[in-house]
Amino acid sequence: MSETRADQDKKTRPSVEFKTPNGTLIAIGGRENKGDDPKEDETNQHNLNFVKNEILERFVKELPGKDSLIVVIPTASSLPVEQGNTYKKVFANLGAKNVEVLDIRSREDSCQEEYMAVIKKAAGLLFTGGDQLRLTAIFGGTEVMRLIKERYYKENLVIAGTSAGAAAMSTQMIYQGMSTGGFIKGAVSITAGLELLNDAAIDTHFIKRGRMVRMAQMIATNPTFLGIGLEEDTGIVVKKGKELEVIGSGLVVIVDGRGSTATNIYEVEEGVPVTIRDLKVHLLGKGDTYTMENF
Amino acid sequence: MSETRADQDKKTRPSVEFKTPNGTLIAIGGRENKGDDPKEDETNQHNLNFVKNEILERFVKELPGKDSLIVVIPTASSLPVEQGNTYKKVFANLGAKNVEVLDIRSREDSCQEEYMAVIKKAAGLLFTGGDQLRLTAIFGGTEVMRLIKERYYKENLVIAGTSAGAAAMSTQMIYQGMSTGGFIKGAVSITAGLELLNDAAIDTHFIKRGRMVRMAQMIATNPTFLGIGLEEDTGIVVKKGKELEVIGSGLVVIVDGRGSTATNIYEVEEGVPVTIRDLKVHLLGKGDTYTMENF
């Protein structure tokens, strides 16, 4: 019998197993609660959806096995020691005492055997906040990133990232852009993220810092990517690479430009405000779900 | 011959002449340029759509006749004298020297014969910024407001409003609401505006102050109203009560919730974040047009 087209496809395409991760992603919009009471001037003082430690507790609960190893990666931060200690303390309060901090500071650094060995044992990784450009510039195309992705797809590795750590997870990554000036062509800088979440563009501190419009500009450049705007103390738990569940006290803003009908972005020069029509927007809260369409 | 259904309708409905205003509205998102250079730290320093005096010059151009009377109404402001003087100076620079300032401070004040006489002669009105609640609380249901509306519908009166003056123009008016906390049910206060623009809800300083989410909450309460978010130094010129043209250096964000599919706003208690799915959003720039559907 001759080989069918389907047979040929099976050989050339990556297997379905590879396309659908077994692991879990948790992307957090920054400033996730770490056990403190909300201060008087904070939004969450009167927010009935606020629950202390909710997000980090969920991360711990998602870890497979008992006394699982959590690896904190403060590479994005300019205060890696402080960040490491903060998370060690919070996790200890949540009963998770098996925590290592892997302060990778450079590309060379990243592939040390001892670091690779720690990543191999980890049940969960947490990328802290800081500057997302440090994350992509240091981890992009390294052996350690390849190992992380392999374990995320093949095993049930849980990968969390907050603020910069969340922004770096998606395919498209905004690394600069005045929130207020983000409507002018050229005012938003985009590069590829670490691509743990495909077909998406994550932005953080989204409501607090008014980032809707810089997101719209990014989407205008290529509406393939679903915009996911995460408010502070708010996140998404992603299963199978596309099933999103909202956690935390705030909202997740989904910006879908796939049906957009017109933009001036390829016609105007840098310095002109970018327009776009027919974005679809959803505001989702705790417990809401959303399934991404993969392309 | 018996009376047809159409004949009956003609008698009971308001006439088309009354439903379609002959006048022009200009709603401005605040901080319209008054002839100064943009400062170094301002968005407009590198914005190619920025033109000095653009918006106020357009207001002057829209006025019918020559040497037409402009009436500045600084009622919203707590510094009415300063506001009045500022606009007098700017209009003089633009060649419009026939300007009166009508500082109406109370409801009683509003219906003085001399004020009514000035409004009767005006070719254009400009409501300054300040607190929009002062505008609705003082002008709502007064004789002077009735006169303004009559002249707006029957004649070609031009009515401009900036910041509070623009927010008060629409049917729905937000008068309070933390931009960042605006996602929690109860955090946004709404009342009826002066209803010069029907079926709409105008918000101002929209991108600068990150007001997308408080707009979404207002729309969730009643998606009839088209959300119109005006950035600073940006506005809309409205003809026939529904034909919008964008002017100025920034963007206008149109938020259309008429096709929205789900919200939790009637199910959750105050203090819980408000969700909504399937908002349609357009970002429009200078020269772009949009025709409102009237209900």
PDB file of C-alpha atoms in Angstrom, chain A residues 22-282:
ATOM      1  CA  ASN A  22       2.136  18.359  30.008  1.00  0.00           C
ATOM      2  CA  GLY A  23       3.344  21.083  32.303  1.00  0.00           C
ATOM      3  CA  THR A  24       1.553  24.061  33.820  1.00  0.00           C
ATOM      4  CA  LEU A  25       2.270  27.738  33.409  1.00  0.00           C
ATOM      5  CA  ILE A  26       1.327  30.371  35.977  1.00  0.00           C
ATOM      6  CA  ALA A  27       1.745  33.920  34.691  1.00  0.00           C
ATOM      7  CA  ILE A  28       1.298  36.643  37.318  1.00  0.00           C
ATOM      8  CA  GLY A  29       0.784  40.377  36.760  1.00  0.00           C
ATOM      9  CA  GLY A  30       3.252  41.409  39.483  1.00  0.00           C
ATOM     10  CA  ARG A  31       2.900  42.258  43.196  1.00  0.00           C
ATOM     11  CA  GLU A  32       1.205  38.982  44.074  1.00  0.00           C
ATOM     12  CA  ASN A  33       0.274  39.033  47.751  1.00  0.00           C
ATOM     13  CA  LYS A  34       2.927  37.465  49.988  1.00  0.00           C
ATOM     14  CA  GLY A  35       0.954  37.308  53.220  1.00  0.00           C
ATOM     15  CA  ASP A  36       0.681  41.006  54.098  1.00  0.00           C
ATOM     16  CA  ASP A  37      -2.556  42.879  54.765  1.00  0.00           C
ATOM     17  CA  PRO A  38      -3.480  45.314  51.996  1.00  0.00           C
ATOM     18  CA  LYS A  39      -2.512  48.850  52.957  1.00  0.00           C
ATOM     19  CA  GLU A  40      -5.152  51.510  53.444  1.00  0.00           C
ATOM     20  CA  ASP A  41      -4.533  53.163  50.091  1.00  0.00           C
ATOM     21  CA  GLU A  42      -4.559  49.939  48.104  1.00  0.00           C
ATOM     22  CA  THR A  43      -7.290  48.750  45.787  1.00  0.00           C
ATOM     23  CA  ASN A  44      -7.469  45.416  47.539  1.00  0.00           C
ATOM     24  CA  GLN A  45      -8.487  46.878  50.884  1.00  0.00           C
ATOM     25  CA  HIS A  46     -12.120  46.712  49.727  1.00  0.00           C
ATOM     26  CA  ASN A  47     -11.851  43.938  47.163  1.00  0.00           C
ATOM     27  CA  LEU A  48     -13.884  40.895  48.151  1.00  0.00           C
ATOM     28  CA  ASN A  49     -11.920  38.729  45.711  1.00  0.00           C
ATOM     29  CA  PHE A  50      -8.714  39.364  47.665  1.00  0.00           C
ATOM     30  CA  VAL A  51      -7.293  36.297  49.433  1.00  0.00           C
ATOM     31  CA  LYS A  52      -3.934  36.365  51.171  1.00  0.00           C
ATOM     32  CA  ASN A  53      -1.213  34.315  49.485  1.00  0.00           C
ATOM     33  CA  GLU A  54      -3.729  33.023  46.943  1.00  0.00           C
ATOM     34  CA  ILE A  55      -1.456  32.942  43.936  1.00  0.00           C
ATOM     35  CA  LEU A  56       1.711  31.573  45.513  1.00  0.00           C
ATOM     36  CA  GLU A  57      -0.344  28.999  47.403  1.00  0.00           C
ATOM     37  CA  ARG A  58      -1.867  27.863  44.107  1.00  0.00           C
ATOM     38  CA  PHE A  59       1.642  27.532  42.652  1.00  0.00           C
ATOM     39  CA  VAL A  60       2.629  25.285  45.558  1.00  0.00           C
ATOM     40  CA  LYS A  61      -0.555  23.223  45.172  1.00  0.00           C
ATOM     41  CA  GLU A  62       0.099  22.683  41.473  1.00  0.00           C
ATOM     42  CA  LEU A  63       3.481  21.066  42.163  1.00  0.00           C
ATOM     43  CA  PRO A  64       3.511  17.316  41.623  1.00  0.00           C
ATOM     44  CA  GLY A  65       4.673  15.073  44.483  1.00  0.00           C
ATOM     45  CA  LYS A  66       5.481  15.823  48.095  1.00  0.00           C
ATOM     46  CA  ASP A  67       8.175  18.152  49.399  1.00  0.00           C
ATOM     47  CA  SER A  68       8.848  19.054  45.776  1.00  0.00           C
ATOM     48  CA  LEU A  69      11.816  21.210  44.838  1.00  0.00           C
ATOM     49  CA  ILE A  70      10.993  24.836  43.992  1.00  0.00           C
ATOM     50  CA  VAL A  71      13.671  26.752  42.107  1.00  0.00           C
ATOM     51  CA  VAL A  72      13.500  30.539  42.275  1.00  0.00           C
ATOM     52  CA  ILE A  73      15.245  32.292  39.369  1.00  0.00           C
ATOM     53  CA  PRO A  74      15.814  35.990  40.174  1.00  0.00           C
ATOM     54  CA  THR A  75      17.756  36.672  36.966  1.00  0.00           C
ATOM     55  CA  ALA A  76      15.451  39.521  35.897  1.00  0.00           C
ATOM     56  CA  SER A  77      16.064  41.385  39.138  1.00  0.00           C
ATOM     57  CA  SER A  78      18.835  43.769  40.077  1.00  0.00           C
ATOM     58  CA  LEU A  79      18.348  42.658  43.703  1.00  0.00           C
ATOM     59  CA  PRO A  80      18.552  38.881  43.231  1.00  0.00           C
ATOM     60  CA  VAL A  81      19.600  38.041  46.795  1.00  0.00           C
ATOM     61  CA  GLU A  82      16.737  39.999  48.364  1.00  0.00           C
ATOM     62  CA  GLN A  83      14.237  38.520  45.905  1.00  0.00           C
ATOM     63  CA  GLY A  84      15.493  35.010  46.602  1.00  0.00           C
ATOM     64  CA  ASN A  85      15.218  35.495  50.350  1.00  0.00           C
ATOM     65  CA  THR A  86      11.724  36.974  50.103  1.00  0.00           C
ATOM     66  CA  TYR A  87      10.373  34.007  48.176  1.00  0.00           C
ATOM     67  CA  LYS A  88      12.198  31.483  50.407  1.00  0.00           C
ATOM     68  CA  LYS A  89      10.453  33.038  53.409  1.00  0.00           C
ATOM     69  CA  VAL A  90       7.009  33.122  51.785  1.00  0.00           C
ATOM     70  CA  PHE A  91       7.252  29.548  50.572  1.00  0.00           C
ATOM     71  CA  ALA A  92       8.398  28.430  54.029  1.00  0.00           C
ATOM     72  CA  ASN A  93       5.279  30.094  55.495  1.00  0.00           C
ATOM     73  CA  LEU A  94       3.234  28.099  52.993  1.00  0.00           C
ATOM     74  CA  GLY A  95       4.887  24.855  54.118  1.00  0.00           C
ATOM     75  CA  ALA A  96       7.202  24.554  51.107  1.00  0.00           C
ATOM     76  CA  LYS A  97      10.707  24.356  52.501  1.00  0.00           C
ATOM     77  CA  ASN A  98      12.555  22.701  49.654  1.00  0.00           C
ATOM     78  CA  VAL A  99      13.571  25.859  47.819  1.00  0.00           C
ATOM     79  CA  GLU A 100      16.731  26.716  45.916  1.00  0.00           C
ATOM     80  CA  VAL A 101      17.644  30.070  44.428  1.00  0.00           C
ATOM     81  CA  LEU A 102      19.460  29.926  41.086  1.00  0.00           C
ATOM     82  CA  ASP A 103      20.889  33.340  40.451  1.00  0.00           C
ATOM     83  CA  ILE A 104      21.971  32.991  36.852  1.00  0.00           C
ATOM     84  CA  ARG A 105      23.633  36.296  35.901  1.00  0.00           C
ATOM     85  CA  SER A 106      24.896  35.673  32.348  1.00  0.00           C
ATOM     86  CA  ARG A 107      24.582  33.391  29.342  1.00  0.00           C
ATOM     87  CA  GLU A 108      27.846  31.639  30.219  1.00  0.00           C
ATOM     88  CA  ASP A 109      26.679  31.202  33.772  1.00  0.00           C
ATOM     89  CA  SER A 110      23.390  29.656  32.650  1.00  0.00           C
ATOM     90  CA  CYS A 111      24.782  26.357  31.423  1.00  0.00           C
ATOM     91  CA  GLN A 112      26.928  25.390  34.410  1.00  0.00           C
ATOM     92  CA  GLU A 113      26.518  21.706  35.183  1.00  0.00           C
ATOM     93  CA  GLU A 114      25.355  22.370  38.733  1.00  0.00           C
ATOM     94  CA  TYR A 115      22.587  24.673  37.520  1.00  0.00           C
ATOM     95  CA  MET A 116      21.461  22.154  34.906  1.00  0.00           C
ATOM     96  CA  ALA A 117      21.369  19.484  37.613  1.00  0.00           C
ATOM     97  CA  VAL A 118      19.129  21.642  39.819  1.00  0.00           C
ATOM     98  CA  ILE A 119      16.732  22.384  36.933  1.00  0.00           C
ATOM     99  CA  LYS A 120      16.552  18.648  36.198  1.00  0.00           C
ATOM    100  CA  LYS A 121      15.333  17.962  39.754  1.00  0.00           C
ATOM    101  CA  ALA A 122      12.912  20.890  40.029  1.00  0.00           C
ATOM    102  CA  ALA A 123       9.169  20.356  40.304  1.00  0.00           C
ATOM    103  CA  GLY A 124       8.491  24.065  39.883  1.00  0.00           C
ATOM    104  CA  LEU A 125      10.322  27.147  38.677  1.00  0.00           C
ATOM    105  CA  LEU A 126       9.538  30.722  39.622  1.00  0.00           C
ATOM    106  CA  PHE A 127      10.917  33.594  37.543  1.00  0.00           C
ATOM    107  CA  THR A 128      10.832  36.791  39.622  1.00  0.00           C
ATOM    108  CA  GLY A 129      10.158  40.330  38.468  1.00  0.00           C
ATOM    109  CA  GLY A 130      12.739  42.812  37.239  1.00  0.00           C
ATOM    110  CA  ASP A 131      13.583  43.505  33.603  1.00  0.00           C
ATOM    111  CA  GLN A 132      12.197  41.026  31.084  1.00  0.00           C
ATOM    112  CA  LEU A 133      14.905  41.925  28.601  1.00  0.00           C
ATOM    113  CA  ARG A 134      17.470  40.398  30.994  1.00  0.00           C
ATOM    114  CA  LEU A 135      15.502  37.140  30.866  1.00  0.00           C
ATOM    115  CA  THR A 136      15.325  36.867  27.082  1.00  0.00           C
ATOM    116  CA  ALA A 137      18.855  38.200  26.525  1.00  0.00           C
ATOM    117  CA  ILE A 138      20.359  35.757  29.045  1.00  0.00           C
ATOM    118  CA  PHE A 139      18.170  32.640  28.557  1.00  0.00           C
ATOM    119  CA  GLY A 140      17.264  32.893  24.858  1.00  0.00           C
ATOM    120  CA  GLY A 141      18.760  29.991  22.896  1.00  0.00           C
ATOM    121  CA  THR A 142      20.669  28.473  25.836  1.00  0.00           C
ATOM    122  CA  GLU A 143      20.949  24.825  26.868  1.00  0.00           C
ATOM    123  CA  VAL A 144      19.208  25.557  30.142  1.00  0.00           C
ATOM    124  CA  MET A 145      16.196  27.028  28.301  1.00  0.00           C
ATOM    125  CA  ARG A 146      16.075  23.996  26.043  1.00  0.00           C
ATOM    126  CA  LEU A 147      16.056  21.780  29.146  1.00  0.00           C
ATOM    127  CA  ILE A 148      13.256  23.827  30.742  1.00  0.00           C
ATOM    128  CA  LYS A 149      11.119  23.590  27.605  1.00  0.00           C
ATOM    129  CA  GLU A 150      11.732  19.882  27.235  1.00  0.00           C
ATOM    130  CA  ARG A 151      10.687  19.240  30.814  1.00  0.00           C
ATOM    131  CA  TYR A 152       7.651  21.563  30.406  1.00  0.00           C
ATOM    132  CA  TYR A 153       6.438  19.671  27.334  1.00  0.00           C
ATOM    133  CA  LYS A 154       7.308  16.107  28.335  1.00  0.00           C
ATOM    134  CA  GLU A 155       6.848  16.149  32.106  1.00  0.00           C
ATOM    135  CA  ASN A 156       4.580  18.038  34.481  1.00  0.00           C
ATOM    136  CA  LEU A 157       6.933  20.885  35.305  1.00  0.00           C
ATOM    137  CA  VAL A 158       5.181  23.935  36.772  1.00  0.00           C
ATOM    138  CA  ILE A 159       6.614  27.258  35.604  1.00  0.00           C
ATOM    139  CA  ALA A 160       5.539  30.487  37.267  1.00  0.00           C
ATOM    140  CA  GLY A 161       6.625  33.991  36.408  1.00  0.00           C
ATOM    141  CA  THR A 162       5.644  37.310  37.907  1.00  0.00           C
ATOM    142  CA  SER A 163       5.882  40.737  36.280  1.00  0.00           C
ATOM    143  CA  ALA A 164       9.000  40.499  34.046  1.00  0.00           C
ATOM    144  CA  GLY A 165       8.916  36.749  34.627  1.00  0.00           C
ATOM    145  CA  ALA A 166       5.405  36.595  33.150  1.00  0.00           C
ATOM    146  CA  ALA A 167       6.044  39.043  30.307  1.00  0.00           C
ATOM    147  CA  ALA A 168       8.971  36.906  29.131  1.00  0.00           C
ATOM    148  CA  MET A 169       6.802  33.768  28.858  1.00  0.00           C
ATOM    149  CA  SER A 170       4.911  34.622  25.699  1.00  0.00           C
ATOM    150  CA  THR A 171       5.863  34.676  22.030  1.00  0.00           C
ATOM    151  CA  GLN A 172       5.684  38.450  21.742  1.00  0.00           C
ATOM    152  CA  MET A 173       7.234  40.452  24.552  1.00  0.00           C
ATOM    153  CA  ILE A 174       6.943  44.175  25.210  1.00  0.00           C
ATOM    154  CA  TYR A 175      10.080  45.378  26.955  1.00  0.00           C
ATOM    155  CA  GLN A 176       9.641  49.105  26.821  1.00  0.00           C
ATOM    156  CA  GLY A 177       6.929  51.557  26.088  1.00  0.00           C
ATOM    157  CA  MET A 178       5.553  54.504  27.938  1.00  0.00           C
ATOM    158  CA  SER A 179       2.111  53.520  29.083  1.00  0.00           C
ATOM    159  CA  THR A 180       0.797  56.943  28.231  1.00  0.00           C
ATOM    160  CA  GLY A 181       2.879  57.480  25.122  1.00  0.00           C
ATOM    161  CA  GLY A 182       2.297  53.941  23.949  1.00  0.00           C
ATOM    162  CA  PHE A 183      -0.075  55.093  21.251  1.00  0.00           C
ATOM    163  CA  ILE A 184       2.596  56.630  19.035  1.00  0.00           C
ATOM    164  CA  LYS A 185       4.190  54.388  16.407  1.00  0.00           C
ATOM    165  CA  GLY A 186       7.664  53.469  17.602  1.00  0.00           C
ATOM    166  CA  ALA A 187       6.979  54.158  21.286  1.00  0.00           C
ATOM    167  CA  VAL A 188       6.567  50.456  22.078  1.00  0.00           C
ATOM    168  CA  SER A 189       9.524  48.073  21.824  1.00  0.00           C
ATOM    169  CA  ILE A 190       8.769  44.447  21.086  1.00  0.00           C
ATOM    170  CA  THR A 191      10.912  41.349  20.783  1.00  0.00           C
ATOM    171  CA  ALA A 192      10.360  37.626  20.994  1.00  0.00           C
ATOM    172  CA  GLY A 193       9.817  36.199  24.449  1.00  0.00           C
ATOM    173  CA  LEU A 194      10.912  32.778  25.703  1.00  0.00           C
ATOM    174  CA  GLU A 195       7.879  31.205  23.989  1.00  0.00           C
ATOM    175  CA  LEU A 196       6.600  29.061  26.792  1.00  0.00           C
ATOM    176  CA  LEU A 197       3.112  30.326  25.879  1.00  0.00           C
ATOM    177  CA  ASN A 198       2.608  30.380  22.117  1.00  0.00           C
ATOM    178  CA  ASP A 199       0.402  32.697  20.067  1.00  0.00           C
ATOM    179  CA  ALA A 200       0.204  35.148  22.942  1.00  0.00           C
ATOM    180  CA  ALA A 201       1.591  38.437  24.192  1.00  0.00           C
ATOM    181  CA  ILE A 202       1.537  38.903  27.962  1.00  0.00           C
ATOM    182  CA  ASP A 203       1.710  42.307  29.628  1.00  0.00           C
ATOM    183  CA  THR A 204       1.645  42.899  33.394  1.00  0.00           C
ATOM    184  CA  HIS A 205       0.642  45.574  35.982  1.00  0.00           C
ATOM    185  CA  PHE A 206      -1.965  46.054  33.284  1.00  0.00           C
ATOM    186  CA  ILE A 207      -4.742  48.073  34.891  1.00  0.00           C
ATOM    187  CA  LYS A 208      -2.609  49.819  37.507  1.00  0.00           C
ATOM    188  CA  ARG A 209      -0.269  51.155  34.824  1.00  0.00           C
ATOM    189  CA  GLY A 210      -2.916  51.713  32.127  1.00  0.00           C
ATOM    190  CA  ARG A 211      -1.306  49.507  29.484  1.00  0.00           C
ATOM    191  CA  MET A 212      -4.277  48.855  27.214  1.00  0.00           C
ATOM    192  CA  VAL A 213      -3.062  51.098  24.455  1.00  0.00           C
ATOM    193  CA  ARG A 214       0.521  49.823  24.270  1.00  0.00           C
ATOM    194  CA  MET A 215      -1.017  46.355  24.008  1.00  0.00           C
ATOM    195  CA  ALA A 216      -3.206  47.563  21.135  1.00  0.00           C
ATOM    196  CA  GLN A 217      -0.146  48.834  19.308  1.00  0.00           C
ATOM    197  CA  MET A 218       1.618  45.509  19.739  1.00  0.00           C
ATOM    198  CA  ILE A 219      -1.402  43.681  18.401  1.00  0.00           C
ATOM    199  CA  ALA A 220      -1.637  46.058  15.453  1.00  0.00           C
ATOM    200  CA  THR A 221       1.875  44.946  14.432  1.00  0.00           C
ATOM    201  CA  ASN A 222       0.640  41.347  14.153  1.00  0.00           C
ATOM    202  CA  PRO A 223      -2.858  40.361  15.290  1.00  0.00           C
ATOM    203  CA  THR A 224      -1.965  36.655  15.422  1.00  0.00           C
ATOM    204  CA  PHE A 225      -0.991  37.105  19.030  1.00  0.00           C
ATOM    205  CA  LEU A 226      -3.671  37.131  21.682  1.00  0.00           C
ATOM    206  CA  GLY A 227      -3.043  39.961  24.115  1.00  0.00           C
ATOM    207  CA  ILE A 228      -3.182  38.906  27.765  1.00  0.00           C
ATOM    208  CA  GLY A 229      -3.076  41.835  30.189  1.00  0.00           C
ATOM    209  CA  LEU A 230      -2.557  40.752  33.788  1.00  0.00           C
ATOM    210  CA  GLU A 231      -3.399  43.081  36.668  1.00  0.00           C
ATOM    211  CA  GLU A 232      -1.286  43.024  39.837  1.00  0.00           C
ATOM    212  CA  ASP A 233      -2.035  40.181  42.301  1.00  0.00           C
ATOM    213  CA  THR A 234      -3.784  38.446  39.411  1.00  0.00           C
ATOM    214  CA  GLY A 235      -2.696  35.633  37.153  1.00  0.00           C
ATOM    215  CA  ILE A 236      -3.560  32.822  34.817  1.00  0.00           C
ATOM    216  CA  VAL A 237      -3.012  29.117  35.287  1.00  0.00           C
ATOM    217  CA  VAL A 238      -2.456  27.616  31.836  1.00  0.00           C
ATOM    218  CA  LYS A 239      -2.958  23.922  31.101  1.00  0.00           C
ATOM    219  CA  LYS A 240      -2.238  22.152  27.795  1.00  0.00           C
ATOM    220  CA  GLY A 241      -0.724  25.391  26.540  1.00  0.00           C
ATOM    221  CA  LYS A 242      -4.096  26.996  25.901  1.00  0.00           C
ATOM    222  CA  GLU A 243      -6.623  26.507  28.694  1.00  0.00           C
ATOM    223  CA  LEU A 244      -6.557  29.608  30.862  1.00  0.00           C
ATOM    224  CA  GLU A 245      -8.028  29.955  34.354  1.00  0.00           C
ATOM    225  CA  VAL A 246      -7.974  33.319  36.121  1.00  0.00           C
ATOM    226  CA  ILE A 247      -6.711  33.465  39.719  1.00  0.00           C
ATOM    227  CA  GLY A 248      -6.142  36.314  42.161  1.00  0.00           C
ATOM    228  CA  SER A 249      -7.907  39.487  43.162  1.00  0.00           C
ATOM    229  CA  GLY A 250      -7.998  41.571  39.978  1.00  0.00           C
ATOM    230  CA  LEU A 251      -8.882  41.183  36.336  1.00  0.00           C
ATOM    231  CA  VAL A 252      -7.271  39.681  33.276  1.00  0.00           C
ATOM    232  CA  VAL A 253      -7.863  41.678  30.097  1.00  0.00           C
ATOM    233  CA  ILE A 254      -7.898  39.580  26.934  1.00  0.00           C
ATOM    234  CA  VAL A 255      -7.343  41.595  23.744  1.00  0.00           C
ATOM    235  CA  ASP A 256      -8.174  39.688  20.566  1.00  0.00           C
ATOM    236  CA  GLY A 257      -7.196  41.446  17.352  1.00  0.00           C
ATOM    237  CA  ARG A 258      -7.776  38.533  15.003  1.00  0.00           C
ATOM    238  CA  GLY A 259     -11.001  40.066  13.740  1.00  0.00           C
ATOM    239  CA  SER A 260      -9.555  43.578  13.530  1.00  0.00           C
ATOM    240  CA  THR A 261     -10.487  45.306  10.311  1.00  0.00           C
ATOM    241  CA  ALA A 262      -8.218  48.288   9.855  1.00  0.00           C
ATOM    242  CA  THR A 263      -4.986  49.783  11.156  1.00  0.00           C
ATOM    243  CA  ASN A 264      -2.735  52.553   9.934  1.00  0.00           C
ATOM    244  CA  ILE A 265       0.440  50.996  11.354  1.00  0.00           C
ATOM    245  CA  TYR A 266       1.995  50.056   8.005  1.00  0.00           C
ATOM    246  CA  GLU A 267       1.073  53.347   6.382  1.00  0.00           C
ATOM    247  CA  VAL A 268       2.223  56.001   8.826  1.00  0.00           C
ATOM    248  CA  GLU A 269       5.719  56.981   9.828  1.00  0.00           C
ATOM    249  CA  GLU A 270       7.153  56.640  13.320  1.00  0.00           C
ATOM    250  CA  GLY A 271       5.774  59.350  15.572  1.00  0.00           C
ATOM    251  CA  VAL A 272       2.167  59.117  14.402  1.00  0.00           C
ATOM    252  CA  PRO A 273      -0.504  57.620  16.680  1.00  0.00           C
ATOM    253  CA  VAL A 274      -1.412  54.041  15.750  1.00  0.00           C
ATOM    254  CA  THR A 275      -5.076  53.303  15.070  1.00  0.00           C
ATOM    255  CA  ILE A 276      -6.876  49.963  14.952  1.00  0.00           C
ATOM    256  CA  ARG A 277     -10.549  49.017  14.590  1.00  0.00           C
ATOM    257  CA  ASP A 278     -12.526  46.046  15.873  1.00  0.00           C
ATOM    258  CA  LEU A 279     -10.451  44.691  18.712  1.00  0.00           C
ATOM    259  CA  LYS A 280     -12.418  42.242  20.835  1.00  0.00           C
ATOM    260  CA  VAL A 281     -11.844  42.675  24.564  1.00  0.00           C
ATOM    261  CA  HIS A 282     -12.805  40.509  27.535  1.00  0.00           C
TER     262      HIS A 282
END
